[in-house]
XYZ file of N, CA and C in Angstrom:
261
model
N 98.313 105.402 118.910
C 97.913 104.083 118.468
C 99.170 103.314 118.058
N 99.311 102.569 118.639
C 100.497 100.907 118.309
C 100.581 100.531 116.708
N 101.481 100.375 116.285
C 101.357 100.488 114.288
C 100.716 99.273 114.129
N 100.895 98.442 115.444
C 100.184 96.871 114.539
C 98.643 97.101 114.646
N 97.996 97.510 115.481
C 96.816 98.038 115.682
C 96.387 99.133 114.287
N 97.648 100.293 114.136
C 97.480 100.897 112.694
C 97.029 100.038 111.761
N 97.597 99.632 111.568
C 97.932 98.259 110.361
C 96.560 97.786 109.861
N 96.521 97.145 111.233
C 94.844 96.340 111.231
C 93.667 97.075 110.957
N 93.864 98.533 111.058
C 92.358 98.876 111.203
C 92.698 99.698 109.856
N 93.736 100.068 109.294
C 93.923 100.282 107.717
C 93.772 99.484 106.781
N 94.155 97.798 107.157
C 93.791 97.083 106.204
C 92.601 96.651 105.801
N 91.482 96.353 107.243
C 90.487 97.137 107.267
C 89.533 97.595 106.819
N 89.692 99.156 107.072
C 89.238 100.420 106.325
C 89.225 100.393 104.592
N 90.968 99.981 104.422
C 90.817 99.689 103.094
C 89.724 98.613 102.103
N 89.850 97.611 102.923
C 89.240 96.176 102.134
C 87.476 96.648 102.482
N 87.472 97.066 103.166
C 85.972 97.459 103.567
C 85.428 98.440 102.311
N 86.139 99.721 102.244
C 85.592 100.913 101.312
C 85.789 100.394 99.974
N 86.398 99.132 99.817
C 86.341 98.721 98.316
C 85.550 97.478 98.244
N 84.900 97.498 99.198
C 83.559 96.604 99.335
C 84.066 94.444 99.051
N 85.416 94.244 99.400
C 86.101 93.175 98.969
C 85.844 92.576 100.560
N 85.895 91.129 99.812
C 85.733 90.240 101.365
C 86.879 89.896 101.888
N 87.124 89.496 103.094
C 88.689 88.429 103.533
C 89.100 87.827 102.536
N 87.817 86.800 102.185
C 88.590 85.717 101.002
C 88.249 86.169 99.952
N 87.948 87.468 99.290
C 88.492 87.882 98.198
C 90.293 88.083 98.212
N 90.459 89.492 99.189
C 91.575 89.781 99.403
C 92.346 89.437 99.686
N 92.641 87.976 100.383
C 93.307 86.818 100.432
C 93.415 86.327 99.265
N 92.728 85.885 98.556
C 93.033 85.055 97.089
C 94.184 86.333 96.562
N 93.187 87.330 96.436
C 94.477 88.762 95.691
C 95.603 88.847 96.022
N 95.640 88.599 97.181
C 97.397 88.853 97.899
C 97.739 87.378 97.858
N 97.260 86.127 98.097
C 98.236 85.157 98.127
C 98.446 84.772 99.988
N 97.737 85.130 100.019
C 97.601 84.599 101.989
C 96.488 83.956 102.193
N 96.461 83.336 103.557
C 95.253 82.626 103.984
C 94.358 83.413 104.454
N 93.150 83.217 104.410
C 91.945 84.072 104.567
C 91.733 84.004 105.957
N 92.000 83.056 106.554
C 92.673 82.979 108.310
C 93.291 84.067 108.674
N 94.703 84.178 108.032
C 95.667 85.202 107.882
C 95.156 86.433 108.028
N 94.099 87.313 107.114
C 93.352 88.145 106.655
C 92.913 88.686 107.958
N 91.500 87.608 108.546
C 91.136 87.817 109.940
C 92.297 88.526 110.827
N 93.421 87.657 111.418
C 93.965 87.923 112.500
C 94.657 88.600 111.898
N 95.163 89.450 110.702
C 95.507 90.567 110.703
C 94.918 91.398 110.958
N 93.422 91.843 110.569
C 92.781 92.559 110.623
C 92.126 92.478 112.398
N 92.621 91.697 113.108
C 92.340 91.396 114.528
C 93.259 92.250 115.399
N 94.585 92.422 114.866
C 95.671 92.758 115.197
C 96.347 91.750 115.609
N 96.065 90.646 115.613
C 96.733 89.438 115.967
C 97.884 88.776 114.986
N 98.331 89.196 114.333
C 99.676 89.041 113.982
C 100.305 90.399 113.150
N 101.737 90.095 113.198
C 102.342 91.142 112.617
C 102.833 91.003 111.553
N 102.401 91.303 110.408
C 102.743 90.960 108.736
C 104.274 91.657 108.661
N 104.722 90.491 107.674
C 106.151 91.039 107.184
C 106.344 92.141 105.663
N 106.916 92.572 105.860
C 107.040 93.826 104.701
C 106.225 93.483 103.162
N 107.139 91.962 103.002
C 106.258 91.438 101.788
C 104.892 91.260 101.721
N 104.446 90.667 102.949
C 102.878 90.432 103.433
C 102.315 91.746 103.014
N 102.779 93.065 103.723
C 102.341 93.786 103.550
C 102.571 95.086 101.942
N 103.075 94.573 101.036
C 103.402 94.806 99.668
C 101.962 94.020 99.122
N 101.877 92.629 99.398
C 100.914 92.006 98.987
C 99.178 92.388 98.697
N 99.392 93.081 100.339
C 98.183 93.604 100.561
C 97.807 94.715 100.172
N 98.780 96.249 100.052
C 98.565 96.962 99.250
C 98.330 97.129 98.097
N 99.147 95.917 97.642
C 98.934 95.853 95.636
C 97.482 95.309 95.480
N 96.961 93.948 96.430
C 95.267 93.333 95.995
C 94.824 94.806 96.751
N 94.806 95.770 97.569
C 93.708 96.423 97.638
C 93.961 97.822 96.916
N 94.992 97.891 96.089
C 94.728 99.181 94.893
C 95.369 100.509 95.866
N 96.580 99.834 96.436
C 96.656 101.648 97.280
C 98.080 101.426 97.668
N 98.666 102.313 98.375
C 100.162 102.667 97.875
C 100.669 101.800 99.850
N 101.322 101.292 99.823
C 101.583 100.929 101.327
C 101.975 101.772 102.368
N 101.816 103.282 102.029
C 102.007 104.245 103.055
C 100.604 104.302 103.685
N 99.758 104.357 103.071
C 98.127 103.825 103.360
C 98.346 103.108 104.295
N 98.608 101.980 104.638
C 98.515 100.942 105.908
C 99.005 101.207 107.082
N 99.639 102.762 106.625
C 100.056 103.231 108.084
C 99.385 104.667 108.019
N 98.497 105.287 107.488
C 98.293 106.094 107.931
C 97.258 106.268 109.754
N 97.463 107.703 109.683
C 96.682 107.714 111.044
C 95.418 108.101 110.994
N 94.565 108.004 111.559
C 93.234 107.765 111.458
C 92.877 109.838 111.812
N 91.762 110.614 111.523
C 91.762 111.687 111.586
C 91.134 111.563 112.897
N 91.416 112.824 113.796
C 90.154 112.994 114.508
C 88.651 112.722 114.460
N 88.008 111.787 115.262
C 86.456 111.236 115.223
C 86.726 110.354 114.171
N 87.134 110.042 113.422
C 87.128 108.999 112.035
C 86.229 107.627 112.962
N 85.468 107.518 112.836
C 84.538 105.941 112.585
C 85.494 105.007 112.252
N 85.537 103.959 113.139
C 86.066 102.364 112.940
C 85.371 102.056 111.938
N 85.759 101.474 110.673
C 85.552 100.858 109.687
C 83.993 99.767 110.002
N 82.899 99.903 109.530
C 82.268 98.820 109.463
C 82.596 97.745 109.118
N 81.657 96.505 109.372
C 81.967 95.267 108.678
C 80.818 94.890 107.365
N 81.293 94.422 106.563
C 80.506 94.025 105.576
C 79.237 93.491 106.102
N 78.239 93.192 104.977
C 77.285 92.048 105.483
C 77.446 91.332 105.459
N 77.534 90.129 106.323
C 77.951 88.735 106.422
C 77.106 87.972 105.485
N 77.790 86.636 105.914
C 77.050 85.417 105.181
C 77.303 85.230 104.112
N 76.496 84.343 103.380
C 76.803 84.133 101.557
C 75.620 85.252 101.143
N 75.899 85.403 99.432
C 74.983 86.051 98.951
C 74.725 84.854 98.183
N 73.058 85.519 97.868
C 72.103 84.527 97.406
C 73.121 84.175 96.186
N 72.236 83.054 95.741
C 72.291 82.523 93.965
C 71.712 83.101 93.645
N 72.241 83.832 91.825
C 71.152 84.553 90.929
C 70.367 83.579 90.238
């Protein structure tokens, strides 16, 4: 697997299992929630800081964003879309 492809499906995996949206994790790191997407698209390649950013809003060490995925490991779901109701 290509690291930018790594990248994407770690950042991902990560923002997913901590149940956080794009534009949560965007506000946390300080990027555009645009940004967020096409990282997580593989469509761009974050710079070191970008990627400091993103490890610190999602609580995990930046060797994480490169790890390799195990044998059979499941592609990360996607959240449930949409808004959530008003309480």
């Amino acid at each position: 697997m290509k690291a930018g492809a790594l990248v994407a499906r770690n950042i991902r995996r990560l923002r997913v299992a901590r149940g956080l949206s794009q534009e949560v994790l965007a506000v946390d790191a300080e990027i555009d929630r645009t940004y967020v997407s096409r990282l997580e698209r593989g469509l761009e390649n974050p710079s070191v800081a970008v990627l400091e950013r993103l490890a610190k809003a999602l609580s995990a060490n930046i060797e994480e964003l490169f790890r390799v995925p195990k044998a059979g490991e499941a592609v990360p779901r996607p959240l449930k879309g949409g808004r959530r109701p008003k309480r």
